[in-house]
Coordinates of C-alpha atoms in Angstrom, one line a residue:
X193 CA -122.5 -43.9 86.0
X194 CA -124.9 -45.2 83.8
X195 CA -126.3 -42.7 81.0
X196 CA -130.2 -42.4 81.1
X197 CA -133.0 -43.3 78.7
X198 CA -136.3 -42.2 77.1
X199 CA -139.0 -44.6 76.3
X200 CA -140.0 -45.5 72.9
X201 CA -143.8 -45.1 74.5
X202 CA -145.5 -43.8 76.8
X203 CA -149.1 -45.3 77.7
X204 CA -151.7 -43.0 79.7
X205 CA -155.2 -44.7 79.2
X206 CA -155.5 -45.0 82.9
X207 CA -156.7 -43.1 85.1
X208 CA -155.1 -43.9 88.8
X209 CA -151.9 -45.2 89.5
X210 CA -150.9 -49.0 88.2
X211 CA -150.4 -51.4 91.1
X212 CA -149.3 -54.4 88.9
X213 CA -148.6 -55.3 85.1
X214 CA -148.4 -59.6 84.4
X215 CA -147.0 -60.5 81.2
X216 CA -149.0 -63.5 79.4
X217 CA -147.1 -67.1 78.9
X218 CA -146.7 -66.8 75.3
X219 CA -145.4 -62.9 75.5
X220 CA -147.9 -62.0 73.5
X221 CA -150.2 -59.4 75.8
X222 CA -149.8 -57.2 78.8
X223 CA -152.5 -56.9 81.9
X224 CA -152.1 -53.7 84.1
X225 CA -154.4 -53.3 86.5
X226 CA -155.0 -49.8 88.2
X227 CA -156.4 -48.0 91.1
X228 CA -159.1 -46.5 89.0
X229 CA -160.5 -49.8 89.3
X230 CA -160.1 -51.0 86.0
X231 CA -157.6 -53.6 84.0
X232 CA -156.3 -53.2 80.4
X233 CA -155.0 -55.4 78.4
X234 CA -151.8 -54.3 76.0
X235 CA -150.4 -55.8 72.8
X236 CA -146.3 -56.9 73.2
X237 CA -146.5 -56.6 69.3
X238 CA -147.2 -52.6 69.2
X239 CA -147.8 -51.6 73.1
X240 CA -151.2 -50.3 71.7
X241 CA -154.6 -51.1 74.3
X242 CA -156.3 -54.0 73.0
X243 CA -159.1 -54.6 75.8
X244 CA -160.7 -52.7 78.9
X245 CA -161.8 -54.7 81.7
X246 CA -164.6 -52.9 83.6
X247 CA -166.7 -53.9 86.6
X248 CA -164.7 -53.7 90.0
X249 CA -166.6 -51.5 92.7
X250 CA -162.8 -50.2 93.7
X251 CA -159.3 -50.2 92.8
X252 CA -157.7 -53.0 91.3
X253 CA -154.6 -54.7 93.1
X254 CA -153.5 -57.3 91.5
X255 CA -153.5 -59.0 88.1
X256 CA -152.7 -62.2 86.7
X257 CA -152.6 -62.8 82.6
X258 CA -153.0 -66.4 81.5
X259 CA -153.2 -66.9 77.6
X260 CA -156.7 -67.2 77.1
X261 CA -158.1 -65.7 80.6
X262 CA -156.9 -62.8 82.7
X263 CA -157.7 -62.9 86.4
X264 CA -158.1 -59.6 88.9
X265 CA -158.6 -58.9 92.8
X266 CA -159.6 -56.2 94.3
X267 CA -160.3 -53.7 97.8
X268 CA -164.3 -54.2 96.7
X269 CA -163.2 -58.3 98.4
X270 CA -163.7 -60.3 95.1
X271 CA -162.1 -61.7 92.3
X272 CA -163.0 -61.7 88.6
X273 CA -162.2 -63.7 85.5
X274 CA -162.7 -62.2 81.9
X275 CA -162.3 -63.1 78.5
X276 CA -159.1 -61.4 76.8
X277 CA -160.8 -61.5 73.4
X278 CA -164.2 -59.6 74.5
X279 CA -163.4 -57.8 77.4
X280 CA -166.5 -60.0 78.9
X281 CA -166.2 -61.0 83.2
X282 CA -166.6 -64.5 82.4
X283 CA -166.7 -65.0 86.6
X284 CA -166.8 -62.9 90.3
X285 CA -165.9 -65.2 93.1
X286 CA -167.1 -64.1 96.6
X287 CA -166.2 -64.8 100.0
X288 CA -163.5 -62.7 101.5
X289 CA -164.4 -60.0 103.5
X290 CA -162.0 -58.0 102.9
X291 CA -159.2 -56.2 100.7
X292 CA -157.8 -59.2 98.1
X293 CA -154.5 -58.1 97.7
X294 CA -152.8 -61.3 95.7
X295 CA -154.1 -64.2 93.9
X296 CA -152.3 -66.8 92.4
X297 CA -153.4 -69.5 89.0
X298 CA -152.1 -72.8 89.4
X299 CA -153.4 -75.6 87.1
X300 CA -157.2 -74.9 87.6
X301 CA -157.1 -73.9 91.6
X302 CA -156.9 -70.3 91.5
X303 CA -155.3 -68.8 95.4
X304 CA -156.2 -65.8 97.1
X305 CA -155.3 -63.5 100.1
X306 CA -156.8 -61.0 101.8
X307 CA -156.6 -58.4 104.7
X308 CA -159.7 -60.8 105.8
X309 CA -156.7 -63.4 107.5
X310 CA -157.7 -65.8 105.2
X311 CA -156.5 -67.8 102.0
X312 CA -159.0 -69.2 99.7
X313 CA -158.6 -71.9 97.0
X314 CA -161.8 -71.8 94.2
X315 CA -162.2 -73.6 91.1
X316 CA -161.3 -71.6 87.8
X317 CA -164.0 -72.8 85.9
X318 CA -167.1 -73.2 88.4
X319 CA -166.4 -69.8 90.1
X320 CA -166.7 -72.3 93.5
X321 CA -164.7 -71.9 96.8
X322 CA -163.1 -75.4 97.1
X323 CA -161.1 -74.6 100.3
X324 CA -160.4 -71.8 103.0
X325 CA -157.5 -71.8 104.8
X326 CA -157.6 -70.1 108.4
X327 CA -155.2 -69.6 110.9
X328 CA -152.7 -66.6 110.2
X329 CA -153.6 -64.0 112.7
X330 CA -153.1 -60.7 110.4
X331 CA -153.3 -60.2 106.6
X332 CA -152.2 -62.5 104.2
X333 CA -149.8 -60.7 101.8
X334 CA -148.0 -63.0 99.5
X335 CA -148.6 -66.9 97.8
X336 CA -146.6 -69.6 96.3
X337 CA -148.1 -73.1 95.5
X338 CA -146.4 -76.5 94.6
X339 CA -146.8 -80.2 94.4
X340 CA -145.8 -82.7 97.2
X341 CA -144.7 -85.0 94.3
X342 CA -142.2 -82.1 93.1
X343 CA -140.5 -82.4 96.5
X344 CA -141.2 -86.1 98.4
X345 CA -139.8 -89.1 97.7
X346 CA -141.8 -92.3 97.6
X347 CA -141.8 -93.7 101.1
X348 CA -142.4 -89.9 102.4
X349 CA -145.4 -89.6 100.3
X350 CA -146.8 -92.7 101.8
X351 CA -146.9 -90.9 105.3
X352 CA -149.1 -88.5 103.9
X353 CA -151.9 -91.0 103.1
X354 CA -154.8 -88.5 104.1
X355 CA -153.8 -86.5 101.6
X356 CA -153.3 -88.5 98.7
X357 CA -156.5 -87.2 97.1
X358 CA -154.5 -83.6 96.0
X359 CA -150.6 -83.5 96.6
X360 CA -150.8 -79.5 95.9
X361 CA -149.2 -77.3 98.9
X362 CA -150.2 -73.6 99.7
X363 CA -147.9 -71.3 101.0
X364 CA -148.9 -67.9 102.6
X365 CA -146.5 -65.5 103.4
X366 CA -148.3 -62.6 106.7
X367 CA -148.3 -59.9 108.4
X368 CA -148.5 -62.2 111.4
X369 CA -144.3 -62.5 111.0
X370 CA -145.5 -66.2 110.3
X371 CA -145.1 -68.4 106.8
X372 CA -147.6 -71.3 106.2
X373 CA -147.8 -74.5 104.3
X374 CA -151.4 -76.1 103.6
X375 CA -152.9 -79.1 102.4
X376 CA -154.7 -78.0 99.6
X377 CA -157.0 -81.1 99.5
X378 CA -158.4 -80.7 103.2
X379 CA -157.3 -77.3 104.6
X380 CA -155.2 -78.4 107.4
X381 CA -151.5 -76.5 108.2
X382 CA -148.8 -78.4 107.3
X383 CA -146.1 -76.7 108.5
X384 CA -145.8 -73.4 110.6
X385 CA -142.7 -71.9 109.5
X386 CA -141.7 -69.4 112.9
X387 CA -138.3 -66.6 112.4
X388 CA -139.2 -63.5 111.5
X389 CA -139.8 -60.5 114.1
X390 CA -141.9 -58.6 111.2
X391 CA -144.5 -59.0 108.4
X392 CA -143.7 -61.6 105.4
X393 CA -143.4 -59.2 102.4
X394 CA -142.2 -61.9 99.6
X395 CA -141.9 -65.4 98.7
X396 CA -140.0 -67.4 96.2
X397 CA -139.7 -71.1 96.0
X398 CA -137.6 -73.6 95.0
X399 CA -139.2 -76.9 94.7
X400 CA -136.6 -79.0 93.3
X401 CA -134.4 -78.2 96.0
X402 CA -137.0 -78.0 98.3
X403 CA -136.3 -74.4 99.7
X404 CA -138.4 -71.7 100.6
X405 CA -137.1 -68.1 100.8
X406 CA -139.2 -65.2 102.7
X407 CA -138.3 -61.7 102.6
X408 CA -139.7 -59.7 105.9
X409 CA -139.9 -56.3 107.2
X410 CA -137.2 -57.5 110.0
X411 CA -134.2 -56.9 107.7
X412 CA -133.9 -60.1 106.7
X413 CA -134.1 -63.2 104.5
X414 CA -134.9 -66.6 105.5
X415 CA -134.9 -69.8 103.7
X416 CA -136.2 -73.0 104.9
X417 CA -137.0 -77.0 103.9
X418 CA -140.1 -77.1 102.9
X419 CA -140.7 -80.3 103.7
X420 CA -139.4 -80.6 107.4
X421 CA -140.0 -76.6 108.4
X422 CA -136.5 -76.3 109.3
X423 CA -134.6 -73.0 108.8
X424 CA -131.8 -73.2 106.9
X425 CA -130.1 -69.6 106.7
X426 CA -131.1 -66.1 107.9
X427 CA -129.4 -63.7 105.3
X428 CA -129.1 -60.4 107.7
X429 CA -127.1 -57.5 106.0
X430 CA -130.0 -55.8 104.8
X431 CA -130.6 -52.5 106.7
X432 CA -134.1 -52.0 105.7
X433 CA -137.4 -54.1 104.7
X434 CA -137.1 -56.9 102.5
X435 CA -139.6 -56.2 99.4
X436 CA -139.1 -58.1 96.6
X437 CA -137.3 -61.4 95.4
X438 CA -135.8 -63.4 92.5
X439 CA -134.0 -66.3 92.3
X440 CA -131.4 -67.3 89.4
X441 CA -128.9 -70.1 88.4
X442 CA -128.7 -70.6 92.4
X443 CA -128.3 -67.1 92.8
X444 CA -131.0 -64.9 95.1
X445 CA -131.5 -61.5 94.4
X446 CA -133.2 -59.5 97.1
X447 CA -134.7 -55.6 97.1
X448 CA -135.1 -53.5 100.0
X449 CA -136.1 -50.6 101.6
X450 CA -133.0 -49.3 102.1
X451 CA -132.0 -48.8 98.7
X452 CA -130.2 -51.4 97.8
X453 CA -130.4 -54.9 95.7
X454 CA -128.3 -57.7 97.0
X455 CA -126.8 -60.7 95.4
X456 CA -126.5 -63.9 97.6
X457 CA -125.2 -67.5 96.6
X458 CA -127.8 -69.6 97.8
X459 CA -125.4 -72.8 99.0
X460 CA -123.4 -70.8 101.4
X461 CA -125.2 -67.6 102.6
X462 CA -122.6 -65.5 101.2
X463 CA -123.2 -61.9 99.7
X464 CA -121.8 -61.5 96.6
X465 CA -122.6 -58.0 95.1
X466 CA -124.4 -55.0 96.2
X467 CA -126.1 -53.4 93.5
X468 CA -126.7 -48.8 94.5
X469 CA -127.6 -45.9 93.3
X470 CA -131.3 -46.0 94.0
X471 CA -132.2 -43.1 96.1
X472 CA -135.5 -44.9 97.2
X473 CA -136.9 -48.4 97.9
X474 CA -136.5 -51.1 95.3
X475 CA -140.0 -51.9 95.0
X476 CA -139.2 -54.5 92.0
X477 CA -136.4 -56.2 90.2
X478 CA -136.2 -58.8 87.0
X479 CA -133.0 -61.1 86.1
X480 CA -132.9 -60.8 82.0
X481 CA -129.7 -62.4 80.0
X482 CA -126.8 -61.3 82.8
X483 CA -128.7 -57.6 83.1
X484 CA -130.3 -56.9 86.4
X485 CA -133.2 -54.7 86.0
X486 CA -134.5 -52.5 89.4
X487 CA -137.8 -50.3 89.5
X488 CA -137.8 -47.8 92.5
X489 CA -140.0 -45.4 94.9
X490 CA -137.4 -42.9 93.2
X491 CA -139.2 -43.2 89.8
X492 CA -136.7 -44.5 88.0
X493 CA -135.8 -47.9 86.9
X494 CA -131.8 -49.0 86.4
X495 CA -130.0 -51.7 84.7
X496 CA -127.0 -53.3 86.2
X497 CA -124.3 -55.7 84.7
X498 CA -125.1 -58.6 87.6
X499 CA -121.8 -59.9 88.0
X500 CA -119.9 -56.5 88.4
X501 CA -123.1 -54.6 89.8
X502 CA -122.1 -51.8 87.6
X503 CA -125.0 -49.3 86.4
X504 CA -125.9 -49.9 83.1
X505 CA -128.7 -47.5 82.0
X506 CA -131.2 -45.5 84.5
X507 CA -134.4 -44.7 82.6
X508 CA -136.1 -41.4 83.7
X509 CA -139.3 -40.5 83.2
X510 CA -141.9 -41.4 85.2
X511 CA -143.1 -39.2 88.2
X512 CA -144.1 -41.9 91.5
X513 CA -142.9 -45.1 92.0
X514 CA -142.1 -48.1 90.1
X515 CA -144.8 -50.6 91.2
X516 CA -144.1 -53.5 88.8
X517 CA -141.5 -54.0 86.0
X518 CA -141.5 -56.8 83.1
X519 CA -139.4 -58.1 80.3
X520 CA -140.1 -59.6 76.6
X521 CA -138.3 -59.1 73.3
X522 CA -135.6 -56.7 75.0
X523 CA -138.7 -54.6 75.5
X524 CA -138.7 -53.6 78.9
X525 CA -142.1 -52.2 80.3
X526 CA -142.2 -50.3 83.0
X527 CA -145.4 -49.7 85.5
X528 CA -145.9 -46.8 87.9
X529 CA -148.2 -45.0 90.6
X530 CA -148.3 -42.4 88.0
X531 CA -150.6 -44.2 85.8
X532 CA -148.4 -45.1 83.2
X533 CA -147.1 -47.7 81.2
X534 CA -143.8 -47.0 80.1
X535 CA -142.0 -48.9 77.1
X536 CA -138.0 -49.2 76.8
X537 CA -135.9 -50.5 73.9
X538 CA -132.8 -52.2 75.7
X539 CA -131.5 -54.1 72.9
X540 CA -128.4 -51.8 72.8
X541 CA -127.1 -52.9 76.8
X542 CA -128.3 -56.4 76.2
X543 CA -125.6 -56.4 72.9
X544 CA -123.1 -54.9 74.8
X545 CA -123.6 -56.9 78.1
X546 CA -123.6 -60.2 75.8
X547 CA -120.4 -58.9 73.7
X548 CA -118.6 -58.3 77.0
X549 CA -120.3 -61.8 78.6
X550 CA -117.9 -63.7 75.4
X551 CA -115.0 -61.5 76.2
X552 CA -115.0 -63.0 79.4
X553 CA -115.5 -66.2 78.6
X554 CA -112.8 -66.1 76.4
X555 CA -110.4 -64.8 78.9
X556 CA -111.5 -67.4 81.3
X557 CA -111.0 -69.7 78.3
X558 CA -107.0 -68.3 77.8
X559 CA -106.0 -68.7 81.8
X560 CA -107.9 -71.7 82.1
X561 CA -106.0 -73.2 79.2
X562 CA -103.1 -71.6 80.7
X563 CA -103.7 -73.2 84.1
X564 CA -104.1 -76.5 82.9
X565 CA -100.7 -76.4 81.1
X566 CA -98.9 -75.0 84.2
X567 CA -100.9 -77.8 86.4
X568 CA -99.2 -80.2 83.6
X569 CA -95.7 -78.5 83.7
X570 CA -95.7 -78.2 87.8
X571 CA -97.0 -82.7 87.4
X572 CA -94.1 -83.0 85.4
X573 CA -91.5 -81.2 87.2
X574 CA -92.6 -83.0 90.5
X575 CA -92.3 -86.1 88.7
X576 CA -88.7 -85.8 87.6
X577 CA -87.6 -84.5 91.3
X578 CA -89.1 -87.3 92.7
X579 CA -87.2 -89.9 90.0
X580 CA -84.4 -87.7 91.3
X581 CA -85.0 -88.3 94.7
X582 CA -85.3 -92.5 93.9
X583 CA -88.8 -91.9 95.1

């Protein structure tokens, strides 16, 4: 069992429950944003509240942190933009109709979706709509965006000629059971990606490889080309909803409702660890440096050795669930229905899981070594009997 821990600090400045916390590019700030309908911004250096973003009309359920901008949605239907330094909304973009639940910054095309059916595509800077995208039938839950020229070749490109204005491809994940791709550029449906029997809780993409993978309320987890819609593998041993994702080194880890993380290997489907203990949903889960982090409905968040899916560490403290979880500087920070933001030294597993990561490799070194000799001994051996044999 793994021992528990206390944070090094506890932050309380808000006052309703934290529904997501984005960590900037350059690891240097923190954005929570709250149901008490306002965002605050956090030092990595000393976890101290450097900025309080006020202005929503209602809670606040999403964030995004860029390094100079940070970016919030929320169930008042809009978006807004502000200035990390002053605390100032630099920009409210209007048009859905109802509850934003997720948006997405991608070059300067920042992605929404709503409980309004809709995806919406607006200019950073000109607090402009460029593009809606309409045709899921229920709520649109989760994003992911990409370039055609990440995934086409040449001659496939040139099929797409209509397009050639903007190569960038929106994905929406619904609770229509359905996944979408869209031209960003005119609007139009790509593909229609048809599997799932329930809602589309998470996506993750692989561009290089061109893979999808969506995580549904049906149990299971699909992945799919995202260039010719096809499915590729429906990962089924899940006994609950599929709620959060993360892929590594080829290697998808998924969280569910029924308790449980599990390991995958991408290429061939197969399971390779289950990861317990919870005694709730895994709402959230980070990959750091061989350690696999979990945040729960239990309150509690867990560290697991990966490869072994031992528990590591459990850290106790906070009283609802675990909403969002990130990682910088073996820091991990921690963010909860509770209201709080939660700080955790884990320097001393990420020591001991690297210390035991080279005694592994070293072993593997020894009985490779050793394996190569006896493949050399066993060459020579079948040499001599066939010399024997006047082969």
């Amino acid at each position: 069992m793994g021992n528990s821990g206390s944070a090094v600090k506890v932050c309380t400045d808000h006052q309703g429950g934290i529904n997501w916390l984005s960590l900037s590019p350059d690891g240097q700030r923190l954005l929570t944003g709250s149901e008490d309908g306002t965002a605050r911004l956090w030092s990595t250096a000393d976890s101290q509240c450097h900025g309080h973003f006020q202005g929503h009309e209602s809670y606040i359920t999403f964030c995004h942190l860029e390094n100079e901008a940070a970016f919030t949605c929320s169930a008042d239907h809009t978006i807004r933009k502000w200035d990390v330094v002053t605390g100032q909304c630099l920009a409210i973009y209007r048009g859905h109709t109802s509850i934003v639940n997720r948006i997405l910054v991608a070059k300067d095309y920042l992605f929404s979706g709503s409980y309004d059916r809709t995806a919406r595509c607006w200019s950073v800077d000109k607090e402009k709509q460029i593009q809606e995208f309409r045709g899921h039938r229920n709520c649109v839950l989760t994003l992911a965006h990409y370039s055609s020229r990440d995934v086409l070749e040449e001659e496939e490109e040139e099929e797409e000629e209509e397009e050639k204005v903007s190569r960038d491809l929106l994905v929406t994940g619904s609770t229509d059971c359905t996944v979408k791709v869209w031209w960003v550029s005119s609007g139009r449906c790509y593909q229609t990606l048809l599997g799932h029997t329930g809602a589309v809780l998470c996506l993750i993409l692989d561009a290089p490889n061109r893979e999808l993978f969506s995580g549904s309320t049906d149990y299971t987890i699909r992945t799919w080309n995202i260039v010719t819609g096809e499915q590729l593998k429906v990962f089924k041993e899940h006994q609950g909803s599929v709620i959060c994702l993360e892929l590594v080194n080829r290697h998808l880890y998924s969280g569910s409702a029924d308790r449980t993380v599990k390991c995958w290997f991408v290429d061939t489907g197969e399971r390779i660890q289950t990861y317990k203990a919870h005694k709730h949903s895994v709402s959230t889960l980070k990959y750091h440096a061989g350690i696999l982090f979990t945040g729960s409905g239990d309150a509690c968040a867990r560290a697991f050795n990966s490869r072994s899916g031992v528990l590591q560490k459990i850290f106790r403290g906070h009283k609802f669930i675990i909403n969002c979880i990130q990682i910088h500087n073996e820091l991990l920070y921690t963010a909860s229905h509770d209201g709080t933001l939660r700080v955790w030294d884990i320097r001393g597993i990420c020591k001991r899981n690297k210390r035991r990561w080279k005694k592994e490799r070293s072993v593997q070194g020894r009985s490779s070594q050793k394996g190569s000799l006896a493949r050399l001994f066993n060459n020579k051996v079948g040499c001599m009997i066939q010399q024997e044999n006047g082969e």
